[in-house]
Amino acid sequence: MGCLHSKTANLPSSDDPSAPNKPESVNGDQVDQENQNFKEFDLNELRKATNGFSPTCIVSEGGEKAPNVVYRGKLEGNHLVAIKRFSRQSWPDAQQFVVEATGVGKLRNKRLVSLIGCCAEGDERLLVAEYMPNDTLSKHLFHWEKQPLPWDMRVRIAEYIAQALDYCNIENRKIYHDLNAYRILFDEEGDPRLSTFGLMKNSRDGKSYSTNLAYTPPEFLRTGRVIPESVIFSYGTILLDLLSGKHIPPTHALDIIRGKNVLLLMDSSLEGQYANEDATKLVDLASKCLQSEAKDRPDTKFLLSAVAPLQKQEEVASHVLMGLPKNTVILPTMLSPLGKACAKMDLATVHDILLKTGYRDEEGAENELSFQEWTQQVQEMLNTKKFGDVAFREKDFKNSIEYYSKLVGMMPVPSATVFARRAFSYLMTDQQELALRDAMQAQVCIPEWPTAFYLQALALSKLGMETDAQDMLNDGAAYDAKRQNSWRC
């Protein structure tokens, strides 16, 4: 990340000023001194990093409609960051916002996502943090695609988040707002980290709590305020999520626990992965955290002592437990919407983008046809193209392949767009090798066409060739960046 100069270096910290500086974390991990400094960014710098706060850069749930939106941004040097943009009603006092952010920005621990900067210009209030490329716990737990989280990874998440909370306690940051599965993110190694955004007040006096009221601590419902013990309650709800693979209201879960029907609580996909004794211990810890009286809940040291012994595969890397290809999600440049859709294998979005793009990347191709002599052969070629395009739009991929194949044999000059559309049609009919061949043909037609590289990446992913797919994504992103720079010139 490098050492960043701070405009706010002389501002007082919101922490206890008498608290000593701690060069080491609570877990014995040496703090990276190069990352100690915190930067106050210019608004224009963050606007540029997010393509003018483009909706295509939004990574938070809820999209543009959410009160506080998180964007993926790219700073100079292709440094990816997460940028949280608060609603205009939040933080009316710019000075208070910068002081609070600077305090949080001093925290450095491998279990936390580092806050590296902020911006307070006019009505804008923004936070800048490290970018975590492997999604949220919510995504991996509730909306998984390839495999459910294994038991050992769930235990590791429970332990690492307990370590993060314990570190925050030692650093006199005992209040964490709205701890939930969206606040737990996975880094490039697949290790879970706690977002530092939750250490900032959600609004003016820290009274905001965005989670469904069924999951909020009882004392918050009574007083509207969060206390240190409220964080332990929320940690208990995280344990319930990990145990069940569902978002179960604490009151319902406690009824199951009291009825000694622990197996009813457990995620069925975990069958055979854990010892009943270990599951019982984690359920018991969740029950202690969810006590209605705040004074009856354990502290963070107790959480660590309870969870650490359950970690049985410490030598296995997180990305292996999660089935993530190591470091393949780190990109040298930001992906375009098409690149992002191909990386996620979101075929519906790929289809929409190909339709909207049409043939405009082949400058002059359609004009060339319109000036040709109107022979019967040319008319037949235009009709074939029309029928192929209609079939492609209507998602009739079998017929689109047929018409585009006929068109390829008729056209005097090969069309990259036709090859791209036929490649996608092959993908939709489970003919990955033919799709790869056509995507490569599209690249031959237009050598630096990002679409051709992205479609090759998609086909390679379908063929299980993840490393090659990542290379294609990187190449496509690089050519996208080259295009954008040439347009700016």
Coordinates of C-alpha atoms in Angstrom, one line a residue, residues 27 30 66 109 149 152 180 185 222 232 250 260-261 344 383 441 443 460 486:
N27 CA -2.2 -11.7 18.3
Q30 CA 3.9 -7.1 13.9
A66 CA -28.7 2.0 -0.4
N109 CA -4.2 -5.8 12.2
L149 CA -18.4 -23.3 3.2
D152 CA -13.3 -26.0 9.2
N180 CA -23.3 -9.0 10.4
L185 CA -14.9 -9.9 3.8
R222 CA -34.8 -0.3 24.6
I232 CA -20.9 -9.8 21.6
P250 CA -31.9 -15.3 17.7
K260 CA -31.9 -29.6 22.9
N261 CA -32.6 -30.0 19.2
K344 CA -18.5 -14.0 -12.6
N383 CA -31.4 -11.4 -44.5
Q441 CA -11.5 -15.9 -34.4
Q443 CA -9.6 -11.7 -31.8
L460 CA -11.7 -21.2 -20.6
S486 CA -6.8 6.8 -26.2

